[in-house]
Amino acid sequence: MLEAFPPEPHRVTMDDGHLRPGATFDQTPAQLRELWASMTLVREFDRKLVTLLRQGRTTFYAQASGMEATQIGVARGLRPGHDWVWGYYRDQGVALGLGMPLTEVVAQMVGSNNDPNKGRQMPHHAGSVATRFVSGSSSIASQVPPAVGMAMAQSYLGLDEVTVCTFGDGATSEGDWHAGVNMAAVKNAPCLFVCENNQWAISTPVERQTRSESIHVKARAYGIPGYFVDGNDVLAVQQAVKELADGMRQGSGPALLECLTYRVGSHSNADADAEKTYRSRDQVREWSGRDPITRFERFLASQGQEIGSRERADFVAQVHRQMEAAVQEAEASGVPGWQSMLDDVYGDTPVHLRQQYQSLRQEYGGQKETR
Ligand SMILES: Cc1ncc(C[n+]2csc(CCOP(=O)(O)OP(=O)(O)O)c2C)c(N)n1
Ligand SMILES: [Mg+2]
């Protein structure tokens, strides 16, 4: 059982990858290897997307390197296709971990015809109804109030599903965050708030973000439990999310879970990390030394499940082949035309938009109409 407001983060493994004395886990060897594969997929996804950015084939990306254990732990603690996740722009690991197809995530980045959103979202804001991962807005914490609304609906309808809402440390300073957490608490809505505390909000360090001693302690103000896990320990995150989500299915109400991790890469392709202006390289090096994937590989080795260098290389090569195929498929599908701009937007399109659509049709005449 997780302890609320603990003095130290919950861990299953130590920094060196060994099992923490007294800790237990119940994953089979195949499930453990699958956790490794999922985290490695997220790492390689980052590498490929950074290359695509440099080639000008997409325009916005926020890396999750260093945060894979948090994101895969969250996804693997849930029931995919059953529970709903309202994530934020850095959550590609959560989306992939929940099973969103690589081709869809890539198509969204490219804004191509095979993108389910038909290129109408900012790049790197993928979502999927089938995966129950909601496409968000870049406005920090704007996902929190609607996530709470969904959790309230789940509770009113007596559904056996929960909502998870993820966000960064910086998001906990936003008005939307406080309004949403308060509402969830008052309504006892089954919403698990997960803070991916990577210790930076672009160039603002967490100690200048808040005077609270931690993020999870903020739960006290709303009368809900706050939990704290080592966000670089995938087993700890998975265990915590599973226990809290299962508890919420039984009516335990909302909770806040803080996962302490670190953003090793730049904030996005639009910040000054590369110019080394806002954080010390010593800090980046220190946290790179606590890499969640290396740590998990050490854990696997200690359990007689070592990932060999050949296995790793084969897996990485396979991911890059899949990524390249997904990019080529997206680019080959072409760019959506104006005709699809109102598709899937309204059940009953308002009259003024229908009129504007007709004007466009007259102006661009002869092109095939899609609605
Ligand atoms: C309401 C709002 N204010 C400011 C911004 C600009 N902005 C984009 S990302 C970001 C930092 C967010 O940090 P955090 O919540 O810790 O998430 P992280 O990017 O570290 O994962 C800011 C200030 C924004 N997108 N929305
Ligand atoms: Mg942050």
Short mmCIF file of C-alpha atoms and ligand atoms in Angstrom, two decimals:
data_model
loop_
_atom_site.label_atom_id
_atom_site.label_comp_id
_atom_site.label_asym_id
_atom_site.label_seq_id
_atom_site.Cartn_x
_atom_site.Cartn_y
_atom_site.Cartn_z
CA MET A 1 0.00 0.00 0.00
CA LEU A 2 1.29 3.42 -0.96
CA GLU A 3 1.77 5.89 1.86
CA ALA A 4 0.27 9.36 1.37
CA PHE A 5 2.61 12.34 1.87
CA PRO A 6 5.72 10.18 2.38
CA PRO A 7 9.05 11.73 3.36
CA GLU A 8 10.81 9.96 0.48
CA PRO A 9 9.60 8.88 -2.97
CA HIS A 10 8.34 5.33 -3.34
CA ARG A 11 10.90 3.10 -5.09
CA VAL A 12 10.98 -0.51 -6.22
CA THR A 13 14.56 -0.35 -7.49
CA MET A 14 17.57 1.54 -6.22
CA ASP A 15 19.54 4.03 -8.37
CA ASP A 16 21.94 1.21 -9.25
CA GLY A 17 19.03 -0.90 -10.53
CA HIS A 18 18.99 -3.43 -7.68
CA LEU A 19 15.70 -4.32 -6.04
CA ARG A 20 15.14 -2.12 -2.98
CA PRO A 21 15.27 -4.29 0.16
CA GLY A 22 11.70 -5.17 1.10
CA ALA A 23 10.27 -4.17 -2.31
CA THR A 24 8.30 -6.61 -4.43
CA PHE A 25 7.09 -6.77 -8.01
CA ASP A 26 4.75 -9.16 -9.78
CA GLN A 27 5.53 -8.73 -13.49
CA THR A 28 6.46 -11.83 -15.48
CA PRO A 29 9.83 -11.86 -17.32
CA ALA A 30 7.95 -11.20 -20.58
CA GLN A 31 6.16 -8.20 -19.05
CA LEU A 32 9.47 -6.83 -17.74
CA ARG A 33 11.04 -7.08 -21.20
CA GLU A 34 7.99 -5.40 -22.68
CA LEU A 35 8.47 -2.46 -20.28
CA TRP A 36 12.06 -2.18 -21.49
CA ALA A 37 10.98 -2.30 -25.14
CA SER A 38 8.33 0.40 -24.58
CA MET A 39 10.77 2.77 -22.89
CA THR A 40 13.36 2.16 -25.61
CA LEU A 41 10.73 2.86 -28.28
CA VAL A 42 10.04 6.26 -26.67
CA ARG A 43 13.77 7.08 -26.54
CA GLU A 44 14.25 6.20 -30.20
CA PHE A 45 11.08 8.06 -31.16
CA ASP A 46 12.73 11.19 -29.72
CA ARG A 47 15.91 10.60 -31.69
CA LYS A 48 14.04 10.15 -34.96
CA LEU A 49 11.81 13.18 -34.41
CA VAL A 50 14.79 15.43 -33.67
CA THR A 51 16.24 14.33 -37.02
CA LEU A 52 12.94 15.02 -38.80
CA LEU A 53 12.85 18.50 -37.27
CA ARG A 54 16.34 19.25 -38.52
CA GLN A 55 15.27 18.08 -41.96
CA GLY A 56 12.27 20.44 -41.85
CA ARG A 57 9.79 17.56 -42.14
CA THR A 58 7.88 18.60 -38.99
CA THR A 59 7.87 21.89 -37.12
CA PHE A 60 7.42 21.34 -33.40
CA TYR A 61 8.58 18.68 -30.98
CA ALA A 62 9.17 18.31 -27.22
CA GLN A 63 11.46 15.47 -26.19
CA ALA A 64 10.62 13.05 -23.38
CA SER A 65 14.17 11.68 -23.00
CA GLY A 66 14.87 10.97 -19.35
CA MET A 67 11.13 10.74 -18.56
CA GLU A 68 10.38 7.36 -20.17
CA ALA A 69 9.88 5.51 -16.87
CA THR A 70 7.23 8.00 -15.77
CA GLN A 71 5.34 7.94 -19.07
CA ILE A 72 5.47 4.19 -19.65
CA GLY A 73 4.75 3.53 -15.97
CA VAL A 74 1.58 5.66 -16.21
CA ALA A 75 0.38 3.93 -19.39
CA ARG A 76 1.12 0.45 -18.06
CA GLY A 77 -0.65 1.12 -14.77
CA LEU A 78 -3.95 1.63 -16.63
CA ARG A 79 -6.35 -0.50 -18.59
CA PRO A 80 -5.67 0.55 -22.21
CA GLY A 81 -8.78 1.34 -24.26
CA HIS A 82 -10.76 1.50 -21.04
CA ASP A 83 -9.41 4.33 -18.87
CA TRP A 84 -9.10 7.83 -20.36
CA VAL A 85 -5.94 9.94 -20.34
CA TRP A 86 -5.87 13.71 -20.74
CA GLY A 87 -2.20 14.32 -21.38
CA TYR A 88 -0.07 17.22 -22.51
CA TYR A 89 2.32 17.99 -25.33
CA ARG A 90 5.27 15.99 -23.92
CA ASP A 91 3.28 12.77 -23.50
CA GLN A 92 4.26 10.82 -26.62
CA GLY A 93 5.47 8.05 -24.28
CA VAL A 94 2.04 7.83 -22.63
CA ALA A 95 0.27 7.73 -26.03
CA LEU A 96 2.61 5.06 -27.42
CA GLY A 97 2.51 3.15 -24.14
CA LEU A 98 -1.30 3.06 -24.28
CA GLY A 99 -1.01 1.52 -27.73
CA MET A 100 -1.63 4.46 -30.05
CA PRO A 101 -0.29 3.27 -33.42
CA LEU A 102 3.09 4.71 -34.41
CA THR A 103 1.72 5.55 -37.87
CA GLU A 104 -1.00 7.75 -36.35
CA VAL A 105 1.37 9.56 -34.00
CA VAL A 106 3.79 10.23 -36.88
CA ALA A 107 1.00 11.27 -39.29
CA GLN A 108 -0.15 13.82 -36.71
CA MET A 109 3.41 15.22 -36.51
CA VAL A 110 3.48 15.60 -40.27
CA GLY A 111 -0.14 16.85 -40.58
CA SER A 112 -0.76 14.56 -43.53
CA ASN A 113 -3.89 13.09 -45.11
CA ASN A 114 -3.58 9.92 -43.03
CA ASP A 115 -3.57 11.97 -39.81
CA PRO A 116 -6.89 11.24 -38.05
CA ASN A 117 -7.03 14.99 -37.20
CA LYS A 118 -6.52 15.87 -40.90
CA GLY A 119 -3.72 18.29 -40.11
CA ARG A 120 -5.90 20.59 -38.03
CA GLN A 121 -3.96 20.33 -34.79
CA MET A 122 -0.60 21.82 -33.93
CA PRO A 123 2.11 19.23 -34.65
CA HIS A 124 2.91 17.00 -31.67
CA HIS A 125 -0.60 17.13 -30.18
CA ALA A 126 -1.77 13.66 -31.17
CA GLY A 127 -4.91 12.07 -29.80
CA SER A 128 -6.89 8.93 -30.44
CA VAL A 129 -10.45 8.01 -29.50
CA ALA A 130 -9.67 4.29 -29.83
CA THR A 131 -6.71 4.64 -27.46
CA ARG A 132 -8.65 7.00 -25.18
CA PHE A 133 -5.78 9.47 -25.24
CA VAL A 134 -7.20 12.97 -25.66
CA SER A 135 -5.55 15.45 -28.00
CA GLY A 136 -4.80 18.59 -26.00
CA SER A 137 -4.08 22.25 -26.28
CA SER A 138 -0.62 23.70 -25.67
CA SER A 139 -2.04 26.08 -23.07
CA ILE A 140 -0.62 24.83 -19.81
CA ALA A 141 -3.13 23.06 -17.52
CA SER A 142 -6.06 23.62 -19.91
CA GLN A 143 -6.62 19.84 -19.91
CA VAL A 144 -7.30 19.76 -16.16
CA PRO A 145 -10.90 21.11 -15.95
CA PRO A 146 -12.24 18.97 -18.85
CA ALA A 147 -10.49 15.88 -17.45
CA VAL A 148 -12.33 16.47 -14.18
CA GLY A 149 -15.58 16.85 -16.12
CA MET A 150 -15.02 13.48 -17.71
CA ALA A 151 -14.27 11.89 -14.32
CA MET A 152 -17.48 13.40 -12.91
CA ALA A 153 -19.42 11.89 -15.81
CA GLN A 154 -17.81 8.49 -15.19
CA SER A 155 -18.88 8.71 -11.59
CA TYR A 156 -22.49 9.83 -12.36
CA LEU A 157 -22.87 7.08 -14.94
CA GLY A 158 -21.37 4.47 -12.61
CA LEU A 159 -18.76 3.45 -15.19
CA ASP A 160 -15.94 1.10 -14.29
CA GLU A 161 -13.30 3.44 -15.73
CA VAL A 162 -11.15 6.26 -14.43
CA THR A 163 -9.56 9.40 -15.82
CA VAL A 164 -5.89 10.22 -15.58
CA CYS A 165 -4.75 13.79 -16.11
CA THR A 166 -1.04 14.41 -16.60
CA PHE A 167 0.85 17.72 -16.55
CA GLY A 168 4.22 19.21 -15.72
CA ASP A 169 5.48 20.87 -12.54
CA GLY A 170 4.91 24.31 -14.09
CA ALA A 171 1.24 23.50 -14.71
CA THR A 172 0.60 23.35 -10.95
CA SER A 173 0.91 27.17 -10.81
CA GLU A 174 -1.96 27.72 -13.25
CA GLY A 175 -5.47 28.74 -12.21
CA ASP A 176 -7.00 25.94 -14.31
CA TRP A 177 -5.02 23.40 -12.30
CA HIS A 178 -6.28 24.66 -8.92
CA ALA A 179 -9.88 25.02 -10.13
CA GLY A 180 -9.82 21.50 -11.59
CA VAL A 181 -8.26 19.76 -8.59
CA ASN A 182 -10.64 21.53 -6.22
CA MET A 183 -13.69 20.52 -8.28
CA ALA A 184 -12.53 16.88 -8.46
CA ALA A 185 -12.08 16.82 -4.69
CA VAL A 186 -15.47 18.39 -3.96
CA LYS A 187 -17.23 16.01 -6.38
CA ASN A 188 -15.12 12.96 -5.39
CA ALA A 189 -14.49 12.45 -9.12
CA PRO A 190 -12.30 9.46 -10.06
CA CYS A 191 -9.46 11.56 -11.51
CA LEU A 192 -5.84 10.68 -10.89
CA PHE A 193 -3.69 13.79 -11.29
CA VAL A 194 -0.17 12.85 -12.31
CA CYS A 195 2.57 15.46 -12.18
CA GLU A 196 5.54 14.65 -14.39
CA ASN A 197 7.91 16.75 -12.30
CA ASN A 198 10.91 17.12 -14.61
CA GLN A 199 12.13 20.01 -12.43
CA TRP A 200 11.97 22.66 -15.16
CA ALA A 201 9.26 24.70 -16.87
CA ILE A 202 11.26 25.83 -19.89
CA SER A 203 13.89 27.95 -18.05
CA THR A 204 12.11 28.19 -14.67
CA PRO A 205 13.43 25.69 -12.11
CA VAL A 206 10.88 24.09 -9.80
CA GLU A 207 12.25 25.94 -6.74
CA ARG A 208 11.29 29.23 -8.43
CA GLN A 209 7.96 27.79 -9.57
CA THR A 210 6.57 27.23 -6.08
CA ARG A 211 7.39 27.74 -2.41
CA SER A 212 5.67 24.45 -1.57
CA GLU A 213 8.17 21.89 -0.29
CA SER A 214 7.00 19.53 -3.06
CA ILE A 215 4.28 19.23 -5.68
CA HIS A 216 2.35 16.38 -4.05
CA VAL A 217 1.96 18.34 -0.79
CA LYS A 218 -0.36 20.71 -2.70
CA ALA A 219 -3.01 17.94 -2.45
CA ARG A 220 -3.44 18.78 1.24
CA ALA A 221 -5.06 22.11 0.39
CA TYR A 222 -7.83 20.25 -1.45
CA GLY A 223 -8.33 17.50 1.11
CA ILE A 224 -7.12 14.69 -1.16
CA PRO A 225 -4.10 12.37 -0.73
CA GLY A 226 -0.77 13.27 -2.32
CA TYR A 227 1.63 10.49 -3.31
CA PHE A 228 5.27 10.65 -4.34
CA VAL A 229 7.22 8.21 -6.50
CA ASP A 230 10.63 8.03 -8.09
CA GLY A 231 9.69 8.87 -11.67
CA ASN A 232 12.82 7.19 -13.04
CA ASP A 233 11.68 3.84 -11.63
CA VAL A 234 9.21 2.36 -14.08
CA LEU A 235 8.10 -0.40 -11.70
CA ALA A 236 7.37 2.12 -8.94
CA VAL A 237 5.32 4.35 -11.26
CA GLN A 238 3.38 1.41 -12.72
CA GLN A 239 2.64 0.02 -9.25
CA ALA A 240 1.50 3.39 -7.94
CA VAL A 241 -0.75 4.20 -10.90
CA LYS A 242 -2.31 0.74 -10.86
CA GLU A 243 -2.98 0.83 -7.12
CA LEU A 244 -4.47 4.35 -7.24
CA ALA A 245 -6.55 3.71 -10.39
CA ASP A 246 -7.90 0.45 -8.95
CA GLY A 247 -8.73 2.29 -5.71
CA MET A 248 -10.62 4.95 -7.65
CA ARG A 249 -12.69 2.25 -9.36
CA GLN A 250 -13.79 1.26 -5.85
CA GLY A 251 -14.74 4.87 -5.05
CA SER A 252 -11.61 6.08 -3.27
CA GLY A 253 -11.86 9.51 -4.98
CA PRO A 254 -9.22 11.69 -6.62
CA ALA A 255 -5.52 11.74 -5.77
CA LEU A 256 -2.39 13.58 -6.80
CA LEU A 257 0.70 11.58 -7.75
CA GLU A 258 4.05 13.32 -8.17
CA CYS A 259 6.66 11.50 -10.27
CA LEU A 260 10.12 12.98 -9.75
CA THR A 261 12.10 12.80 -12.96
CA TYR A 262 14.23 15.04 -15.19
CA ARG A 263 14.07 16.44 -18.70
CA VAL A 264 17.45 15.57 -20.19
CA GLY A 265 16.78 17.09 -23.63
CA SER A 266 15.74 20.62 -24.49
CA HIS A 267 12.24 21.88 -23.57
CA SER A 268 11.26 21.90 -27.26
CA ASN A 269 12.88 22.95 -30.50
CA ALA A 270 12.17 26.54 -29.47
CA ASP A 271 14.18 27.04 -26.27
CA ALA A 272 17.71 28.09 -25.36
CA ASP A 273 18.93 24.83 -23.82
CA ALA A 274 21.34 24.25 -26.69
CA GLU A 275 22.94 27.64 -25.94
CA LYS A 276 23.44 26.40 -22.34
CA THR A 277 21.93 29.58 -20.91
CA TYR A 278 19.61 28.49 -18.14
CA ARG A 279 20.83 25.29 -16.48
CA SER A 280 24.21 23.91 -15.57
CA ARG A 281 25.69 21.11 -17.63
CA ASP A 282 26.68 19.48 -14.34
CA GLN A 283 23.01 19.09 -13.47
CA VAL A 284 22.21 17.63 -16.88
CA ARG A 285 25.17 15.24 -16.56
CA GLU A 286 24.14 14.22 -13.05
CA TRP A 287 20.60 13.32 -14.15
CA SER A 288 21.81 11.69 -17.36
CA GLY A 289 23.72 9.40 -14.99
CA ARG A 290 20.35 8.38 -13.50
CA ASP A 291 18.97 7.31 -16.86
CA PRO A 292 15.74 5.32 -16.32
CA ILE A 293 16.43 2.87 -19.15
CA THR A 294 20.00 2.09 -18.04
CA ARG A 295 18.70 1.66 -14.50
CA PHE A 296 16.03 -0.76 -15.67
CA GLU A 297 18.55 -2.70 -17.77
CA ARG A 298 20.65 -3.12 -14.62
CA PHE A 299 17.57 -4.32 -12.78
CA LEU A 300 16.83 -6.83 -15.56
CA ALA A 301 20.43 -8.09 -15.42
CA SER A 302 20.14 -8.51 -11.64
CA GLN A 303 17.06 -10.68 -12.28
CA GLY A 304 18.84 -12.85 -14.85
CA GLN A 305 17.03 -11.06 -17.71
CA GLU A 306 19.96 -9.22 -19.27
CA ILE A 307 19.33 -7.36 -22.54
CA GLY A 308 22.25 -8.32 -24.79
CA SER A 309 23.93 -5.73 -27.03
CA ARG A 310 22.73 -7.63 -30.12
CA GLU A 311 19.12 -7.68 -28.87
CA ARG A 312 19.26 -3.97 -28.11
CA ALA A 313 20.75 -3.10 -31.52
CA ASP A 314 18.19 -5.25 -33.35
CA PHE A 315 15.31 -3.67 -31.47
CA VAL A 316 16.56 -0.12 -32.07
CA ALA A 317 17.06 -0.84 -35.79
CA GLN A 318 13.54 -2.25 -35.99
CA VAL A 319 12.07 0.87 -34.34
CA HIS A 320 13.90 3.12 -36.81
CA ARG A 321 12.66 1.04 -39.74
CA GLN A 322 9.08 1.32 -38.46
CA MET A 323 9.49 5.06 -37.92
CA GLU A 324 10.93 5.62 -41.38
CA ALA A 325 8.09 3.59 -42.93
CA ALA A 326 5.54 5.64 -40.94
CA VAL A 327 7.10 8.92 -42.11
CA GLN A 328 7.14 7.79 -45.73
CA GLU A 329 3.53 6.62 -45.49
CA ALA A 330 2.53 10.00 -44.02
CA GLU A 331 4.39 12.01 -46.65
CA ALA A 332 3.06 9.84 -49.46
CA SER A 333 -0.53 10.39 -48.31
CA GLY A 334 -0.19 14.10 -49.10
CA VAL A 335 -1.38 17.23 -47.37
CA PRO A 336 -5.11 17.72 -46.61
CA GLY A 337 -6.88 20.23 -48.84
CA TRP A 338 -9.37 22.88 -47.76
CA GLN A 339 -12.25 20.52 -48.56
CA SER A 340 -11.82 18.55 -45.32
CA MET A 341 -11.60 21.55 -43.00
CA LEU A 342 -15.08 21.05 -41.53
CA ASP A 343 -15.07 17.25 -41.48
CA ASP A 344 -15.78 15.73 -38.04
CA VAL A 345 -16.06 19.18 -36.45
CA TYR A 346 -19.83 19.63 -36.04
CA GLY A 347 -22.72 17.18 -36.08
CA ASP A 348 -24.74 20.01 -37.59
CA THR A 349 -22.50 22.64 -39.18
CA PRO A 350 -23.61 26.20 -38.26
CA VAL A 351 -25.07 28.18 -41.11
CA HIS A 352 -22.36 30.86 -41.22
CA LEU A 353 -19.67 28.19 -41.65
CA ARG A 354 -21.69 26.50 -44.39
CA GLN A 355 -21.88 29.86 -46.17
CA GLN A 356 -18.14 30.39 -45.86
CA TYR A 357 -17.57 26.90 -47.15
CA GLN A 358 -19.76 27.62 -50.19
CA SER A 359 -17.80 30.82 -50.90
CA LEU A 360 -14.57 28.85 -50.82
CA ARG A 361 -16.07 26.32 -53.18
CA GLN A 362 -17.00 29.08 -55.63
CA GLU A 363 -13.57 30.66 -55.35
CA TYR A 364 -11.61 27.44 -55.81
CA GLY A 365 -14.36 25.96 -58.06
CA GLY A 366 -14.24 22.57 -59.64
CA GLN A 367 -12.48 20.91 -56.72
CA LYS A 368 -14.19 17.94 -55.20
CA GLU A 369 -16.44 18.71 -52.24
CA THR A 370 -16.20 16.44 -49.22
CA ARG A 371 -19.30 17.49 -47.26
C1 LIG B 1 -1.05 29.19 -20.17
C2 LIG B 1 0.32 29.10 -20.77
N1 LIG B 1 1.31 29.89 -20.32
C3 LIG B 1 2.56 29.79 -20.86
C4 LIG B 1 2.81 28.92 -21.87
C5 LIG B 1 4.23 28.81 -22.45
N2 LIG B 1 4.82 27.55 -22.01
C6 LIG B 1 4.84 26.46 -22.82
S1 LIG B 1 5.50 25.13 -22.08
C7 LIG B 1 5.79 25.98 -20.64
C8 LIG B 1 6.43 25.31 -19.45
C9 LIG B 1 5.62 24.20 -18.88
O1 LIG B 1 6.36 23.53 -17.93
P1 LIG B 1 5.82 22.24 -17.20
O2 LIG B 1 4.39 22.41 -16.86
O3 LIG B 1 6.75 21.94 -16.08
O4 LIG B 1 5.91 21.11 -18.33
P2 LIG B 1 7.22 20.56 -19.09
O5 LIG B 1 7.29 21.34 -20.38
O6 LIG B 1 8.39 20.80 -18.21
O7 LIG B 1 7.00 19.12 -19.34
C10 LIG B 1 5.37 27.30 -20.77
C11 LIG B 1 5.50 28.32 -19.70
C12 LIG B 1 1.75 28.12 -22.33
N3 LIG B 1 1.91 27.21 -23.30
N4 LIG B 1 0.52 28.21 -21.77
MG MG B 2 8.42 20.68 -16.09
#
